[in-house]
Coordinates of C-alpha atoms in Angstrom, one line a residue:
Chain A
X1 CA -16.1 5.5 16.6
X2 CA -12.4 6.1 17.6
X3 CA -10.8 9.1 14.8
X4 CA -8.7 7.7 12.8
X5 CA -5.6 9.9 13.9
X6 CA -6.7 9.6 17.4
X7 CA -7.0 6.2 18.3
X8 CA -3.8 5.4 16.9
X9 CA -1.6 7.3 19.0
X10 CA -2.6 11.2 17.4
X11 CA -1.5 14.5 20.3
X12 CA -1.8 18.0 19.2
X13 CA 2.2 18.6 19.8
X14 CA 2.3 19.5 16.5
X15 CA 0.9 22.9 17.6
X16 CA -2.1 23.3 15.3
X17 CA -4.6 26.6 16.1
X18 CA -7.9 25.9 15.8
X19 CA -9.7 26.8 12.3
X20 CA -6.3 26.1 10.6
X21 CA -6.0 23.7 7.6
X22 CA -3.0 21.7 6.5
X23 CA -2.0 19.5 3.2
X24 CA 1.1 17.3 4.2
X25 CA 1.8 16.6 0.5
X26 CA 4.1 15.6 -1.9
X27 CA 4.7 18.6 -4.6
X28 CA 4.9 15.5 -7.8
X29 CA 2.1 13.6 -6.5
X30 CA -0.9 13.1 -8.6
X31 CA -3.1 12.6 -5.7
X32 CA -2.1 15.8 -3.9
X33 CA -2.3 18.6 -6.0
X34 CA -6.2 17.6 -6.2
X35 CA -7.1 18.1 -2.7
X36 CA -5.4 21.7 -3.4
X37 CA -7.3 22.4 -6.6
X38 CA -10.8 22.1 -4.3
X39 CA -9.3 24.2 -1.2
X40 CA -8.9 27.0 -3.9
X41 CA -12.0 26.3 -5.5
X42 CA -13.5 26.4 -2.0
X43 CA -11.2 29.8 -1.5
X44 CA -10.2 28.1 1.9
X45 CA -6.5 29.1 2.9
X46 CA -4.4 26.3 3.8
X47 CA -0.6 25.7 4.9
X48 CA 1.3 23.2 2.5
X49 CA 3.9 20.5 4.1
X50 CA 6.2 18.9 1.5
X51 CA 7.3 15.4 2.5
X52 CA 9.9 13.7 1.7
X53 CA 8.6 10.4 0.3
X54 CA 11.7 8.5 1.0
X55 CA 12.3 9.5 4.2
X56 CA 9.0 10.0 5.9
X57 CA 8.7 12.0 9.0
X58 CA 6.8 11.6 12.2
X59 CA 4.1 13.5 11.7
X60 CA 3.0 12.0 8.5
X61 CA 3.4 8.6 10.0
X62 CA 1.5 10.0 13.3
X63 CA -1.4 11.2 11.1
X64 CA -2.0 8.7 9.2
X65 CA -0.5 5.3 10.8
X66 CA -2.6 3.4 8.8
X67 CA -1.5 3.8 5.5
X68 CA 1.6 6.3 6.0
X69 CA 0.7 7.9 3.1
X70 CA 0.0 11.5 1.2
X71 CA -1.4 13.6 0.8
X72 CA -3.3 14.1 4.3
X73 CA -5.6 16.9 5.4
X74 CA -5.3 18.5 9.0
X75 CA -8.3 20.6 10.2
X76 CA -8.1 21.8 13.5
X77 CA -5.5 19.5 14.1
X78 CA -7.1 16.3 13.3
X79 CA -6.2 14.6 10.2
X80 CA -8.0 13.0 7.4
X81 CA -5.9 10.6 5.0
X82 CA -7.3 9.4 1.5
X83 CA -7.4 12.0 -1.3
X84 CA -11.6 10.9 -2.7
X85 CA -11.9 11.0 1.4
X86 CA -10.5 14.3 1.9
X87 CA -12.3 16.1 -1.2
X88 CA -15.5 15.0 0.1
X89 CA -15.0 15.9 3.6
X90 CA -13.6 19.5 1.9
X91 CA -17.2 19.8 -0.1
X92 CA -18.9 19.2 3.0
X93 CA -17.5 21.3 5.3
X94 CA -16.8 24.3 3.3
X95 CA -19.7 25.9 1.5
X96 CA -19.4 27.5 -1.7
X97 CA -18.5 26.4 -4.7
X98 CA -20.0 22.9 -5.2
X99 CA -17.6 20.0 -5.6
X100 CA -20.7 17.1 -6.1
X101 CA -24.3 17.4 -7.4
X102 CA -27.2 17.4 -5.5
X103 CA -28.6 14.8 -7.2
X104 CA -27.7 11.4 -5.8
X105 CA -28.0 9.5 -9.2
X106 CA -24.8 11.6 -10.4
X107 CA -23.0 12.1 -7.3
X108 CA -22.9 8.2 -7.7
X109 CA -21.8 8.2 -10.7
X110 CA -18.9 11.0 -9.8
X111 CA -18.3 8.5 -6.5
X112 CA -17.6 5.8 -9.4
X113 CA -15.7 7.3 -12.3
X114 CA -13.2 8.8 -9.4
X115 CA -13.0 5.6 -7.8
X116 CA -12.1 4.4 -11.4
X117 CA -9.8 6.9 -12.0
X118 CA -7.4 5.5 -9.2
X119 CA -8.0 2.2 -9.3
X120 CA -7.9 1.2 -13.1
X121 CA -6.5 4.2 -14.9
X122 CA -3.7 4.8 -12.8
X123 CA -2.8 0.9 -12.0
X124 CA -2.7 0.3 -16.0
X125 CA -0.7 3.5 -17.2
X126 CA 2.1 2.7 -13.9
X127 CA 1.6 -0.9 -14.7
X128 CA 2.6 0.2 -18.7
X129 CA 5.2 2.4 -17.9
X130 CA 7.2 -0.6 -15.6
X131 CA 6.0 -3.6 -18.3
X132 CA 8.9 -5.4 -19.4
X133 CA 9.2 -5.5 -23.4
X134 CA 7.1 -8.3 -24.0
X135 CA 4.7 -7.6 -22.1
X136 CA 4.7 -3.7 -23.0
X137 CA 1.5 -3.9 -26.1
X138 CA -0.6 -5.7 -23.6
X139 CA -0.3 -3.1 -20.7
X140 CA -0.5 -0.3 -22.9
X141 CA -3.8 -1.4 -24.8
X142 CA -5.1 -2.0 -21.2
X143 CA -4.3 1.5 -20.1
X144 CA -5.4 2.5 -23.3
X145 CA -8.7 0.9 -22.4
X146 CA -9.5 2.7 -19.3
X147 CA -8.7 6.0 -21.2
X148 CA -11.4 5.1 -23.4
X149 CA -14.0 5.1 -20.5
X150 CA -13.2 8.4 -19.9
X151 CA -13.3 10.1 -22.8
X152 CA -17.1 8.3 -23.3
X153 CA -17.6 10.5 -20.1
X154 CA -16.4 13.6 -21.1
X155 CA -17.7 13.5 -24.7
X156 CA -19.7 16.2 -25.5
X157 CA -19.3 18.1 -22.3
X158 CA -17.1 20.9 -21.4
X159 CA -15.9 19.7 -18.2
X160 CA -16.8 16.0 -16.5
X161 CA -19.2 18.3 -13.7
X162 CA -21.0 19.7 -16.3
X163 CA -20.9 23.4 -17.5
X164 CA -18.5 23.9 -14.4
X165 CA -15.6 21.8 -13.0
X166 CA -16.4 19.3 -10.3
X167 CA -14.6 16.6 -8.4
X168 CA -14.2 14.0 -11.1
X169 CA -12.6 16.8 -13.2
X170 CA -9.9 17.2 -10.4
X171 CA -9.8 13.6 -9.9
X172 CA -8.7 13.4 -13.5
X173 CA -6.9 16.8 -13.9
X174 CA -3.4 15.6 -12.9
X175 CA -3.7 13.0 -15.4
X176 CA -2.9 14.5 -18.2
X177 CA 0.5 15.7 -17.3
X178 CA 1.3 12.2 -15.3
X179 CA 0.4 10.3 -18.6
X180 CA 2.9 12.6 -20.6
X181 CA 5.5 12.1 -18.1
X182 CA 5.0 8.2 -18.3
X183 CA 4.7 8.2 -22.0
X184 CA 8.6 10.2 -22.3
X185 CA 10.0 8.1 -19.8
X186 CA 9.0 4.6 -20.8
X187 CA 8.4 5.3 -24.5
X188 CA 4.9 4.5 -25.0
X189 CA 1.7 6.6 -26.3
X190 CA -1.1 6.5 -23.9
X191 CA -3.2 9.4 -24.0
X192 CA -3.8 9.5 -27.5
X193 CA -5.4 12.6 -29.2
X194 CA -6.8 10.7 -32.0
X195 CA -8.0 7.8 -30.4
X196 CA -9.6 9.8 -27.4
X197 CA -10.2 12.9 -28.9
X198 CA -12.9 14.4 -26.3
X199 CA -10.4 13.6 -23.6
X200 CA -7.4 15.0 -25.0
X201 CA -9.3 18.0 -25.8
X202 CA -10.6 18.4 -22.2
X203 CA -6.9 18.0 -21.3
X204 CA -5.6 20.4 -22.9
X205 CA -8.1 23.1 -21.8
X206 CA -8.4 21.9 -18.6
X207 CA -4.5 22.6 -17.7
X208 CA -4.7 25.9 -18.9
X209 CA -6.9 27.2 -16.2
X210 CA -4.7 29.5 -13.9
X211 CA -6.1 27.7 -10.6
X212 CA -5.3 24.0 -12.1
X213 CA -1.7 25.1 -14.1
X214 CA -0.2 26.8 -11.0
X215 CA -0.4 23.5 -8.5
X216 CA -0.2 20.8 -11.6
X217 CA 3.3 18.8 -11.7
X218 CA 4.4 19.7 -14.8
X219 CA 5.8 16.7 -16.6
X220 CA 9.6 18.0 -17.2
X221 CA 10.1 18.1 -13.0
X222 CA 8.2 14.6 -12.9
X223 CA 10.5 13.1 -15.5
X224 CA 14.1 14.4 -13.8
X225 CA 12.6 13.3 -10.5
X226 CA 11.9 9.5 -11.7
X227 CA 15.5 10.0 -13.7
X228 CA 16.7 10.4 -10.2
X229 CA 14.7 7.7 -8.4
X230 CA 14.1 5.0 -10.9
X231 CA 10.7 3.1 -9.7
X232 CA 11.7 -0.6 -7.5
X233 CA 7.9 -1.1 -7.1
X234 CA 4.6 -2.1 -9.4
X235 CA 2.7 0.9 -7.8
X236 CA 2.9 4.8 -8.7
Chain B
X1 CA -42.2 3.8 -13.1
X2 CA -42.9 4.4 -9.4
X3 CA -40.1 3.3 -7.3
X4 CA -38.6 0.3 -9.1
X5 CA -35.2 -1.3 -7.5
X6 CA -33.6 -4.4 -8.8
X7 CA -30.6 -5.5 -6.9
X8 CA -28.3 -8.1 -9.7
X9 CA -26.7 -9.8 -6.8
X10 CA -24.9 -13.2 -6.2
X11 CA -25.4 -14.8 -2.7
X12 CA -21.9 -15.5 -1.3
X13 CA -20.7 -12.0 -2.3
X14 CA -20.6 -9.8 0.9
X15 CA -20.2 -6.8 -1.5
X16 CA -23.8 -8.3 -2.7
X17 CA -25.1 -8.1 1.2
X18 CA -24.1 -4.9 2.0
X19 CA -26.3 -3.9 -0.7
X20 CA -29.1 -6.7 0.8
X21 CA -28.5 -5.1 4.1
X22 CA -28.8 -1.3 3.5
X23 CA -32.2 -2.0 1.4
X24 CA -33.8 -3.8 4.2
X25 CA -32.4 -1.3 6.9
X26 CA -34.6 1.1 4.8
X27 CA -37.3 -1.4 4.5
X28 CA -37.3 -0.8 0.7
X29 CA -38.9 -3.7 -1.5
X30 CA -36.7 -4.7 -4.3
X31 CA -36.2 -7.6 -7.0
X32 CA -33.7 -9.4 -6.1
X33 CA -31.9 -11.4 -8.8
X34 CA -29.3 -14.0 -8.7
X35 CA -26.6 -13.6 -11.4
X36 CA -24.6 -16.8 -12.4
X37 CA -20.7 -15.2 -12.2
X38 CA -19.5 -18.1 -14.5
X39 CA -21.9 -16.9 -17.4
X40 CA -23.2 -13.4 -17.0
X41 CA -26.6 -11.9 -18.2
X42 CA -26.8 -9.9 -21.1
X43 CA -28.9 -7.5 -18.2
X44 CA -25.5 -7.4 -16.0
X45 CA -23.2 -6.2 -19.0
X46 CA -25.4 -3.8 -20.0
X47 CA -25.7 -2.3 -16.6
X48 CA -22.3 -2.9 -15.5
X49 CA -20.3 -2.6 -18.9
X50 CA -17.0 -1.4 -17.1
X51 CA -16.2 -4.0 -14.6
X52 CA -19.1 -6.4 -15.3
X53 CA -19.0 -7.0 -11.8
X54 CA -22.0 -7.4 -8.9
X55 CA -23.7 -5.9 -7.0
X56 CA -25.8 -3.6 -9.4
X57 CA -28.6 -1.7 -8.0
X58 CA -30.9 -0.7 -10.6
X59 CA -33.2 2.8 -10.0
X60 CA -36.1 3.2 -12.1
X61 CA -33.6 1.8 -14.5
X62 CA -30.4 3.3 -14.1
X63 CA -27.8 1.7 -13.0
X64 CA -25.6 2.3 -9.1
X65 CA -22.4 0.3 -9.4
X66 CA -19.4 -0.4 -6.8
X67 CA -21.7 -1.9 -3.3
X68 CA -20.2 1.1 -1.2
X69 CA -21.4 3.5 -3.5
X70 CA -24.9 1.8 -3.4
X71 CA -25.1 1.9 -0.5
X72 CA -24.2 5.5 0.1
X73 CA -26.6 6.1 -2.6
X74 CA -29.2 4.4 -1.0
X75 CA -28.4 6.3 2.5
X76 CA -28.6 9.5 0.0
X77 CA -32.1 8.5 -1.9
X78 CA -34.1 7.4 1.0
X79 CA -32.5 10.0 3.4
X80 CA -35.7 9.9 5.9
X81 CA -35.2 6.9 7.4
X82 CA -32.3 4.9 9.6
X83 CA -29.7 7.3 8.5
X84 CA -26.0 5.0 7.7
X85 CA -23.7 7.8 7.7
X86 CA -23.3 10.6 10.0
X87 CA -24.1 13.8 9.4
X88 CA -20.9 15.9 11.0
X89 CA -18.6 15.9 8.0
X90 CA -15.4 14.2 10.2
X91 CA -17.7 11.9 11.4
X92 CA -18.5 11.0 7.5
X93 CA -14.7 10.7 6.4
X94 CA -13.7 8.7 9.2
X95 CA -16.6 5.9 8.4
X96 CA -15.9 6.4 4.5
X97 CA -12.1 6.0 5.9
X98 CA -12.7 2.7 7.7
X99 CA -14.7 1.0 5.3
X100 CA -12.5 1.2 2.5
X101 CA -9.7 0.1 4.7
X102 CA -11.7 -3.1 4.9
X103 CA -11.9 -3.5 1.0
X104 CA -8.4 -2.4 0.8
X105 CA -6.9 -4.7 3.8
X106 CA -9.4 -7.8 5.3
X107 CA -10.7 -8.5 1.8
X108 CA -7.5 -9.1 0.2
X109 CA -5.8 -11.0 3.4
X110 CA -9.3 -13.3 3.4
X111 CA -9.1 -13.9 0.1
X112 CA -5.7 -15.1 -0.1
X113 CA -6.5 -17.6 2.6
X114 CA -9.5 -19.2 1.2
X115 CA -7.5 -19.3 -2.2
X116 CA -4.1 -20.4 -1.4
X117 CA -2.7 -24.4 -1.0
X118 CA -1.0 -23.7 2.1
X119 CA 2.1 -23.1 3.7
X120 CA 4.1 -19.8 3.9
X121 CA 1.8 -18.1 1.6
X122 CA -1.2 -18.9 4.0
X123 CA 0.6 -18.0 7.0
X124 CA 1.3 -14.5 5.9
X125 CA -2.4 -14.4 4.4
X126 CA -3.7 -15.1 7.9
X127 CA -1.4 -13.1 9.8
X128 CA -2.3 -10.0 7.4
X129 CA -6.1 -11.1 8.2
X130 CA -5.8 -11.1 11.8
X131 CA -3.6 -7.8 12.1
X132 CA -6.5 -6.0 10.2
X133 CA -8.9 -7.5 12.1
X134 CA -6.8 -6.6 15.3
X135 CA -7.2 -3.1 13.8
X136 CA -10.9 -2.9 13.1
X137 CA -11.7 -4.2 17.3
X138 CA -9.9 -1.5 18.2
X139 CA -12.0 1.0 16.4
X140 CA -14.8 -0.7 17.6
X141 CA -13.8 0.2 21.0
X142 CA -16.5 0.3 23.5
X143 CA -19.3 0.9 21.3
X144 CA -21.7 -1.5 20.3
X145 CA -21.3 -0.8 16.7
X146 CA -18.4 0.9 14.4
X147 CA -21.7 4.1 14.2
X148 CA -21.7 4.1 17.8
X149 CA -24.7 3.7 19.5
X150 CA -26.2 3.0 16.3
X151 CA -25.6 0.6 13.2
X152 CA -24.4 2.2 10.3
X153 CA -21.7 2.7 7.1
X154 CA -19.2 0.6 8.6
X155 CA -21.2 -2.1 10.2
X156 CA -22.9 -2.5 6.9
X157 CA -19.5 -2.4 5.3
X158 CA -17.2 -5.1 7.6
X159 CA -20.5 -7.6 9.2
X160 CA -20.7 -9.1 5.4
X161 CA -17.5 -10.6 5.6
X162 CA -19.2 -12.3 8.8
X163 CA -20.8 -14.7 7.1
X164 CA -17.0 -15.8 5.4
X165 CA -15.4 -16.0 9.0
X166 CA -16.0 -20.0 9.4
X167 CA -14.7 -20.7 5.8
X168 CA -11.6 -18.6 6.8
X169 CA -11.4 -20.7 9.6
X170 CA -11.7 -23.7 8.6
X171 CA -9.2 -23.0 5.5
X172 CA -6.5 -21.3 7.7
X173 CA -7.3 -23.6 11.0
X174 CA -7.7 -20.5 13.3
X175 CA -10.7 -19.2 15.8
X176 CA -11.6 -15.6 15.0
X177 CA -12.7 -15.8 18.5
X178 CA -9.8 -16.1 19.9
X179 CA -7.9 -13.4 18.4
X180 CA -10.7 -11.0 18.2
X181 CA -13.3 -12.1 20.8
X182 CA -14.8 -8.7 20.9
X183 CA -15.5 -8.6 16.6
X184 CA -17.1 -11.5 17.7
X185 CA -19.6 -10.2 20.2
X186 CA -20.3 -7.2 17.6
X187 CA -21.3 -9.9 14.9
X188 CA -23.7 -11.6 17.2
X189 CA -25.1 -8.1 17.8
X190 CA -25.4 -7.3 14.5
X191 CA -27.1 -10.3 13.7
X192 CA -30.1 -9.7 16.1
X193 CA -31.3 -7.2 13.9
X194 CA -33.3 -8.9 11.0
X195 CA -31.9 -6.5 8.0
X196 CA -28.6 -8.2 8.8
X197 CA -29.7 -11.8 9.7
X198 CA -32.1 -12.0 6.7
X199 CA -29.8 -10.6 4.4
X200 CA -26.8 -12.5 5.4
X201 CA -26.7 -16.3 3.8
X202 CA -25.9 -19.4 6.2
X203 CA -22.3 -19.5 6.3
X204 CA -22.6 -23.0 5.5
X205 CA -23.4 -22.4 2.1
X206 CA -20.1 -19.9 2.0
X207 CA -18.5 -23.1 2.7
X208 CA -20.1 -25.0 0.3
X209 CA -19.0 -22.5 -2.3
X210 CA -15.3 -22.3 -1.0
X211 CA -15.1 -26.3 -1.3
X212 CA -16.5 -26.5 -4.3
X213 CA -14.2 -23.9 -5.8
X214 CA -11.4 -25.2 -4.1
X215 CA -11.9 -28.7 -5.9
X216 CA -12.4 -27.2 -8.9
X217 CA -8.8 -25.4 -8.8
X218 CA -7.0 -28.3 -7.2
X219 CA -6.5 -26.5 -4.0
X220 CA -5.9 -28.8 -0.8
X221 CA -7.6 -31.7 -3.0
X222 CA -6.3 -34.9 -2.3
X223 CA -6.8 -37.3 0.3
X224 CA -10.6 -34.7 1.0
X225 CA -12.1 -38.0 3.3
X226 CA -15.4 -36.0 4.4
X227 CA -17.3 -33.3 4.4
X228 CA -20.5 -32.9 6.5
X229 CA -21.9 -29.6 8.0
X230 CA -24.9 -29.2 10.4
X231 CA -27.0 -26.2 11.0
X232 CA -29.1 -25.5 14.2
X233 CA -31.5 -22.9 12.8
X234 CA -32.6 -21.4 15.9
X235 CA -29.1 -20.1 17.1
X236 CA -27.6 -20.1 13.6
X237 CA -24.6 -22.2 14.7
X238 CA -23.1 -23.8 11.9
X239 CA -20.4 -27.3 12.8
X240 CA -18.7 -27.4 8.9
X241 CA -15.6 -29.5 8.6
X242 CA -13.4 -31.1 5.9
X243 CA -11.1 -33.6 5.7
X244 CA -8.3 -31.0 5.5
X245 CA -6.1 -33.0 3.4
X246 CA -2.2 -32.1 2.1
X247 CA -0.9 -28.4 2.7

């Protein structure tokens, strides 16, 4: 099957070594900081490329044609786009520390909650934070409701892996600060500690972990950022 | 309980088939039931209490969700035979990559021409449809399937929307031949294996279901004068036209 860099147009003249791993990222993205939380899980070193979202360069748009989005991982020069993509190419390819279970029952369960995670938790806090007044209650007690999901998962357990962090837990970790940021800017209350009590608990551990706090957007830099660039579009 | 698997299934979903088709490359017996999607069984929420959606696959009674999930489970569970995915790790990204593109773009675009009345909103559905497609036969390449020499993750995931191409068609008055002769030849290959051609329904009945949904919904009913299909069994060619009334 043609690669998906190099079918569509991909050349090394962007001078890559062999062995050598890149993140072309965004330093506020949600869906970057997670593929470098499981690098440094992995202890694999890695060179980080901030792009500028709003004026995309030629290699981004080289490596991943497709969808011309972050974050992207090169490895040895070929790239793979799609953050759930990228951390399970990164827990198959590095040994170590184990991003998935063995057991295919919960690594299908992982594969679904992560899967949830982007597609109905994100959607419904973005789509809160943009609702128009009237429409504002409804978003939020949808958003709400995909919160609630989660902290049925994580009830009762120190991290969503288990006794150690695994892939749903960095699939989720940039949440917390990303739902903060949306509930100062718009005005809402999404993450609620009382309603979701296991969640916000995990939350507020899980951010505190030196590995997870250094690369985590913190909220204040998300909030003058969207100050600066008020959102024209229905997606994050 | 042995080795129990119940797939909760609804026949014109190809999210369903994929499901259909990974079992029966794996030549595991399974229960199949049909769930009714305009009143769903208590056994569905209960399994599925998040998105109350099919397919389900049902383990020795727990529950797979999400049909590319399944069937990566499925791959995972009975590892020892017909592998779907690769085992080289790029290899396994860049199949994961191309099947979600076609959930992410040829879903959407087909969708959007089966359910729209016409005009500039079905132009730009089909166009989207093609261009993806377009995309996909280049992947393909050379190779007689997305796996290469062999079918696999991405054959499994993109020859279920097969079975919709004539009701895509027939809605949006285009040949998938035409634009995309080669996807063509690759269905036709993938449908001499039996795991695909007994898994897949009769596109005929996808048309059945798109007409009656599109009466139901008032889309392009009007002047509908006829509607008659014909199926020659032995090559599986299907003649389905309506009376393709006001856009």
């Amino acid at each position: 099957m043609a690669s998906i860099g190099r079918k569509l147009g991909f050349d090394s003249s962007f001078g890559f070594i062999m062995g050598e791993v890149k993140v072309i990222g965004a330093s506020l993205s949600l869906f970057c900081c997670r593929v470098e939380w499981a690098l440094k899980l992995k202890e694999v070193a890695y060179e980080y490329i901030e792009e500028d979202l709003r004026n995309k360069s030629p290699m981004l748009l080289q490596y991943n044609p497709v969808h011309k989005k972050i974050p992207v991982l090169v490895h040895n020069g070929i790239p793979i786009p799609e953050s759930l993509i990228i951390l399970e190419y990164i827990d198959q390819e590095w040994k170590g520390y184990a991003l998935l279970p063995e057991d295919p029952y919960e690594r299908a369960s992982m594969r679904f909650w992560a899967k949830f995670v982007d597609e109905k938790c994100v959607q419904s806090a973005w789509a809160a934070c943009c609702a128009e007044a009237c429409e504002r209650d409804e978003a939020v007690k949808s958003a709400q409701e995909s919160l609630g999901f989660l902290d049925k998962q994580i009830e009762g357990k120190k991290f969503f892996g288990g006794e150690i962090m695994g892939l749903l837990d960095l699939v989720v970790g940039s949440l917390p600060n990303w739902l903060r940021f949306l509930e100062e800017f718009a005005g809402i209350k999404l993450l609620d500690a009382e309603k979701f009590p296991s969640l916000h608990e995990w939350a507020e551990r899980f951010i505190q972990i030196p590995i997870i706090k250094e690369r985590n957007p913190p909220t204040d830099k998300l909030i003058n950022y969207i100050r600066a660039n008020p959102p024209t579009t229905n997606k994050p | 309980m042995a080795n129990e698997v119940v797939l909760l299934d609804a026949l014109a979903s190809m999210f369903g088939m994929r499901a259909r088709v990974a079992l029966a490359e794996k030549g595991i017996e399974y229960e199949y039931r049909e769930e009714d999607l305009m009143n769903k069984g208590e056994l569905l929420l209960k399994m599925n209490p998040v998105h109350k959606k099919i397919p389900v696959l049902i383990h020795n009674g727990k529950p797979v969700c999400e049909s590319l999930i399944i069937v990566q489970y499925i791959d995972e569970v009975w590892k020892d035979k017909a592998p779907l995915l690769p085992s080289d790790p790029y290899q396994r990204a860049q199949a994961r990559f191309w099947a979600d593109y076609v959930d992410k773009k040829v879903y959407d675009a087909g969708r959007r021409i089966w359910t729209t009345k016409g005009g500039e909103e079905l132009e730009a559905a089909k166009k989207d449809f093609i261009e993806s497609l377009k995309v996909l036969e280049g992947v393909l390449g050379n190779e007689p399937y997305f796996g290469g020499k062999t079918f696999g993750f991405v054959d499994i995931a993109f020859v279920t929307f097969s079975t919709w191409f004539l009701a895509y068609e027939t809605c949006g008055n285009f040949s998938i031949e035409v634009e995309c002769p080669k996807l063509i030849e690759w269905v036709k290959r993938c449908m001499e294996k039996e795991s695909v051609s007994k898994s897949l329904p009769d596109p005929h009945k996808i048309c059945d279901f798109v007409a009656t949904w599109r009466k139901k919904h008032g889309v392009g009913v009007g002047r509908l004068s006829a509607y008659m299909s014909t199926v020659t069994l032995d090559r599986f060619e299907c003649v389905c036209f309506w009376g393709l009334l006001s856009f």
